[in-house]
Short mmCIF file of C-alpha atoms in Angstrom, two decimals:
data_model
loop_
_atom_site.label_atom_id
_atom_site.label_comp_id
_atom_site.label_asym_id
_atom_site.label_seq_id
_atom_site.Cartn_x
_atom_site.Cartn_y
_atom_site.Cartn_z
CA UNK A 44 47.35 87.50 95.14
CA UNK A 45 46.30 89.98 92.64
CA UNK A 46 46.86 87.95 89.64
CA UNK A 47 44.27 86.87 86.35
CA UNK A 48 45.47 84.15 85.11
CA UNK A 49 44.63 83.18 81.62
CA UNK A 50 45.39 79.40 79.76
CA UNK A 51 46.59 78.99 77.14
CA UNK A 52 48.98 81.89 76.20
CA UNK A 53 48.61 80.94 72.77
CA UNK A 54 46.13 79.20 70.84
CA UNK A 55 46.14 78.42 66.97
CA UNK A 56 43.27 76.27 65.72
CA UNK A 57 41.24 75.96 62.43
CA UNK A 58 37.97 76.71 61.70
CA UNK A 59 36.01 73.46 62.34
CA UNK A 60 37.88 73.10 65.63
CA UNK A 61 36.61 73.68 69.22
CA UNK A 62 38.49 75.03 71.80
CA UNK A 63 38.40 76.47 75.27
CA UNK A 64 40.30 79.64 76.39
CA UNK A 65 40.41 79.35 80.07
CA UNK A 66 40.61 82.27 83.43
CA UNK A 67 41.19 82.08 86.55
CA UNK A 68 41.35 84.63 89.86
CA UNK A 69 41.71 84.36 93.73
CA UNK A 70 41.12 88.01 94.61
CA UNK A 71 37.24 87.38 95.69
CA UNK A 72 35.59 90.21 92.87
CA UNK A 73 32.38 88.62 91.43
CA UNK A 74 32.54 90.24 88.54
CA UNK A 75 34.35 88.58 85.70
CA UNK A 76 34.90 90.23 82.08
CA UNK A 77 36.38 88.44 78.55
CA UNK A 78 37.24 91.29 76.28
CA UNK A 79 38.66 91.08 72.40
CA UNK A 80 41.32 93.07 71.72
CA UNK A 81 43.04 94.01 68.18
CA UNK A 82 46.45 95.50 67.97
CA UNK A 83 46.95 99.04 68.96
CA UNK A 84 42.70 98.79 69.36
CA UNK A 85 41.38 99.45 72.98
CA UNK A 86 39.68 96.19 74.16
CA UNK A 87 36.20 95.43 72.96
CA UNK A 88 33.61 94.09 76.15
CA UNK A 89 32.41 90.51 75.11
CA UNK A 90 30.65 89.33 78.00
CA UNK A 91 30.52 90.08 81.97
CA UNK A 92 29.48 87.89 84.79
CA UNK A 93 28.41 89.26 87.98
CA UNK A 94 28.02 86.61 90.73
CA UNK A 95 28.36 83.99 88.37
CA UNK A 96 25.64 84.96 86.28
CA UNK A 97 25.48 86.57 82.51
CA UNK A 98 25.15 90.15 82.89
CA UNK A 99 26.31 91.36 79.65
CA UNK A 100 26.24 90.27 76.41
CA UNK A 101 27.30 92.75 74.02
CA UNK A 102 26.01 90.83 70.88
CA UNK A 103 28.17 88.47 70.54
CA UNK A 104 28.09 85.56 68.07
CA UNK A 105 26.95 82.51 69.45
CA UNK A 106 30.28 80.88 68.14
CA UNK A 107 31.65 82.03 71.20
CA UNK A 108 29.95 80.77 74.50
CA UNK A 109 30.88 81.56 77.98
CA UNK A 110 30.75 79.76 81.09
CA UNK A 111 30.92 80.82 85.29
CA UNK A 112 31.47 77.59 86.46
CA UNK A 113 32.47 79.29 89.90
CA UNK A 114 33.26 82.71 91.27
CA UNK A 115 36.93 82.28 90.47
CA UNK A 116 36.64 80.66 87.33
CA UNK A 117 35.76 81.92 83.85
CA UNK A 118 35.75 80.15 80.34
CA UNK A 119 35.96 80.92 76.76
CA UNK A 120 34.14 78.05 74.83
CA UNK A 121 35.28 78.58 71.09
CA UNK A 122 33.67 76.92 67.94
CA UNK A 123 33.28 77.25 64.21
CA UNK A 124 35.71 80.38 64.44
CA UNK A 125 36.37 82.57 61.89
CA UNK A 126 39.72 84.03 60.84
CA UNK A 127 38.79 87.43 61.83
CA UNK A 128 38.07 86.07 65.17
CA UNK A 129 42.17 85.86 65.46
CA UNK A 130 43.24 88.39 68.32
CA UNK A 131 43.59 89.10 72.09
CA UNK A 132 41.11 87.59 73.95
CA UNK A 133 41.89 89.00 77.55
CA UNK A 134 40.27 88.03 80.59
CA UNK A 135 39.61 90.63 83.96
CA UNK A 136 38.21 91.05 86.72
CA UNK A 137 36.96 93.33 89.19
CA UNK A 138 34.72 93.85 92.55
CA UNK A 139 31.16 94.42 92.74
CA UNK A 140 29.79 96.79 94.44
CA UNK A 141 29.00 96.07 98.09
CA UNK A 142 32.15 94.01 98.38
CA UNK A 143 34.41 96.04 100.86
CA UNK A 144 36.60 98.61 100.01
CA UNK A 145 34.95 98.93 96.09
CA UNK A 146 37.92 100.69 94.27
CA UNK A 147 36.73 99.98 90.55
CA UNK A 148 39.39 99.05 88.56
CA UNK A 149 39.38 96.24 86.31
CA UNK A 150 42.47 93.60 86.90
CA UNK A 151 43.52 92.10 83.64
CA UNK A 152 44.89 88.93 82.69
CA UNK A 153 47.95 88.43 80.29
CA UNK A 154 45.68 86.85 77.49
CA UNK A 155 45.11 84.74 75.25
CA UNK A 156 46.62 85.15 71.84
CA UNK A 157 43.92 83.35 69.00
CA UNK A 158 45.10 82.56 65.65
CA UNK A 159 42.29 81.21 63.58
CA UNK A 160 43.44 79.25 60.07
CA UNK B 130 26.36 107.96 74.15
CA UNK B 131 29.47 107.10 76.63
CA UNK B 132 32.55 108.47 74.63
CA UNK B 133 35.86 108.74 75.67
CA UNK B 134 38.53 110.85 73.14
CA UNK B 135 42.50 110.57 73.15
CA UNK B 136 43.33 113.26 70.44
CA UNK B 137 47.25 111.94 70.34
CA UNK B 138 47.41 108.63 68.75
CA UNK B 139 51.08 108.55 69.12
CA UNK B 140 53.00 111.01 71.19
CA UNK B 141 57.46 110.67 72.22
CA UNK B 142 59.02 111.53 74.65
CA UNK B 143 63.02 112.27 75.82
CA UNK B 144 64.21 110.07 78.53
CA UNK B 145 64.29 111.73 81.60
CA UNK B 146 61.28 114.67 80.78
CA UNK B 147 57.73 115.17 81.61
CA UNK B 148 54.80 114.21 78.68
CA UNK B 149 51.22 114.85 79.07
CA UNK B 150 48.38 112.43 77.42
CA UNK B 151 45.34 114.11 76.83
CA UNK B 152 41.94 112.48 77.34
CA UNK B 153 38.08 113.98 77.44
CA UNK B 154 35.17 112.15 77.61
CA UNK B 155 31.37 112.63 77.65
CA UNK B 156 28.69 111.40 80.21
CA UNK B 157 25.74 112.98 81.70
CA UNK B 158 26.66 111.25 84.89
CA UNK B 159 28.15 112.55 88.10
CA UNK B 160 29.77 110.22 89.73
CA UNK B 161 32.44 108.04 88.40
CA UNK B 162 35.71 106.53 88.10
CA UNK B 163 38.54 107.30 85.73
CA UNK B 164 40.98 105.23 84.86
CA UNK B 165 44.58 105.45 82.86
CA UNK B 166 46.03 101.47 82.10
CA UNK B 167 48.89 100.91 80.26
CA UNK B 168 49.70 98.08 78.02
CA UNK B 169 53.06 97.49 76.74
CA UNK B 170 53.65 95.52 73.80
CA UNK B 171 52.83 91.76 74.20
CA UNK B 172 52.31 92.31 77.94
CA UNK B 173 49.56 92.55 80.56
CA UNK B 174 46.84 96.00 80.95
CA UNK B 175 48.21 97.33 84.03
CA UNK B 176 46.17 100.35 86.12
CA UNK B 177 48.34 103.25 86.27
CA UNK B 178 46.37 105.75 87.88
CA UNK B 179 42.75 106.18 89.17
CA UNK B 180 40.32 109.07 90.52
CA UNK B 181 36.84 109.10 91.54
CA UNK B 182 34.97 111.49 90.27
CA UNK B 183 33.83 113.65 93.80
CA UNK B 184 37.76 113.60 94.73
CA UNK B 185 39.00 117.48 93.75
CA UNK B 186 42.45 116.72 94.00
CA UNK B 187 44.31 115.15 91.36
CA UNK B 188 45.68 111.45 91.52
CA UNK B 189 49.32 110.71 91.66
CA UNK B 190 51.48 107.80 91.73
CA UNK B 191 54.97 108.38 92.26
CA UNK B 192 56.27 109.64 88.55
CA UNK B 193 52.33 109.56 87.29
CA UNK B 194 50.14 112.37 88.00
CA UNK B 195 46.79 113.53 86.69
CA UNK B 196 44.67 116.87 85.71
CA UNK B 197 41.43 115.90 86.66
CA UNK B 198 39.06 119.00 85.09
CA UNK B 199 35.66 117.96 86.06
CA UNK B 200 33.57 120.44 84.06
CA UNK B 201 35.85 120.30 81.26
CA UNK B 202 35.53 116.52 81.22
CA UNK B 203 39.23 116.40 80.75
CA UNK B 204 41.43 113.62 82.63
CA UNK B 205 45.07 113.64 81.48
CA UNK B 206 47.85 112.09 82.53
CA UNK B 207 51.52 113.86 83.40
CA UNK B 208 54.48 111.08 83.14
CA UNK B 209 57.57 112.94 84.95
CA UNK B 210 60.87 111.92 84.39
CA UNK B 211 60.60 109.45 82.03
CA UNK B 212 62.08 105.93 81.26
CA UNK B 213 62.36 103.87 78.61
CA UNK B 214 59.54 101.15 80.39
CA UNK B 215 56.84 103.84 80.27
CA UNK B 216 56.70 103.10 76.14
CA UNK B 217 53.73 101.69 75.93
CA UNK B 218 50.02 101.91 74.76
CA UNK B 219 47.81 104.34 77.16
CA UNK B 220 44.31 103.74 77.54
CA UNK B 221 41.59 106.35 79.25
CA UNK B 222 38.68 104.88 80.86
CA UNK B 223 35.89 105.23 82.94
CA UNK B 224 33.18 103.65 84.69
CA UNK B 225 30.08 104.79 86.58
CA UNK B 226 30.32 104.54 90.87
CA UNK B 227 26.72 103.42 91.09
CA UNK B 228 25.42 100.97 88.27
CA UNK B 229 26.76 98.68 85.65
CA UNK B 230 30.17 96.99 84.83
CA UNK B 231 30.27 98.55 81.36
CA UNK B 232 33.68 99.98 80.81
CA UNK B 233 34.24 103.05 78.21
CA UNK B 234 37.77 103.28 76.54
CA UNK B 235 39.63 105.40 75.14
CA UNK B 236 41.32 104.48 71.48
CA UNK B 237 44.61 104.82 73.34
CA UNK B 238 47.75 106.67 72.74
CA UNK B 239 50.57 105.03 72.21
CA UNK B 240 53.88 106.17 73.96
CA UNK B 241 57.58 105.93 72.32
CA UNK B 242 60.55 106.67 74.88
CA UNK B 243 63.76 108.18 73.03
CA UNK B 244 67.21 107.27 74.92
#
């Protein structure tokens, strides 16, 4: 299985609504990303986890919170959004070092497409 | 500061004939991993290529292929033979082998096929 899976697909709330964007993998890496992406815009880093812990924050607002509940599991906890929060939110993952056979890469999810009203 | 340059915002290509993305990057680092992913429109980042850093010889993946210039810093990507699924965004990336899971991209270059 080399599949991220990411819930929902797409995702239209207002701003006083909360919402969760939701990831999943079963490839073993302990290291989990959530990334922002604008069209035709590389991906922006939100957050990493490595071994379920926060290991980057790259400034974020606190409107956005994340949450390792496991090492397969990631979550997007959304509140108080603004409309210029609307855009890919895409989940990946990839394998820490000292996990056998380290190649690097990052596996991507499908994403999560946020409209904010 | 990690940068990572693609010069060709947009580049075509025939069906059926060879394009080459350009990307350079800067880092006082050694030892690495490069990256090319490719996102088509509304669909999933997929890796294309790789190449570590130490490795002299270029990457290649069946129709993909690589020019790997370490002391030029310069990492782009040949697409031979082209078909109409290789339109697409192109990213460059890169990571460090030894510390960190910070990822540097590339502003991408995105890819039209002509039939």
């Amino acid at each position: 299985d080399t599949e991220v899976t990411q819930t929902p697909k797409h995702l239209v709330m207002g701003m006083t609504n909360k919402k969760s964007l939701k990831c999943e993998q079963h490839m073993g890496h302990r290291a989990m990303y959530w990334y922002k992406q604008k069209a035709k815009k590389p991906p922006e880093l939100m957050f990493v986890y490595s071994y379920e812990k926060l290991s980057i924050n790259e400034s974020v607002p606190s409107r956005f919170s994340p949450e390792c509940p496991n090492s397969s599991l990631l979550n997007l906890h959304l509140h108080a959004l603004q409309p210029e929060d609307s855009a890919l939110y895409l989940c990946a993952s990839s394998q820490e070092r000292g996990q056998g056979g380290f190649t690097g890469e990052l596996f991507f999810g499908e994403g999560s497409r946020l409209t904010v009203l | 500061a990690q940068t990572v340059t693609q010069s060709q915002p947009e580049m075509s290509v025939q069906e059926a004939e060879t394009v080459t993305l350009s990307c350079t990057y800067d880092t006082s680092e050694s030892d690495y991993y490069l990256f090319w992913y490719k996102q088509p429109p509304s669909r999933q980042m997929i890796l294309v290529i790789r190449q570590e850093a130490y490795k002299q010889q270029n990457a290649t993946e069946n129709r993909f292929s690589v020019n790997f210039q370490k002391a030029a810093k310069s990492f782009s990507l040949k697409i031979s033979d082209s078909q109409l699924g290789d339109a697409a965004m192109y990213f460059c990336a890169y990571r460090f082998s030894n510390t960190g899971n910070q990822f540097y991209f590339g502003t991408g270059t995105s890819l039209t096929v002509i039939p």
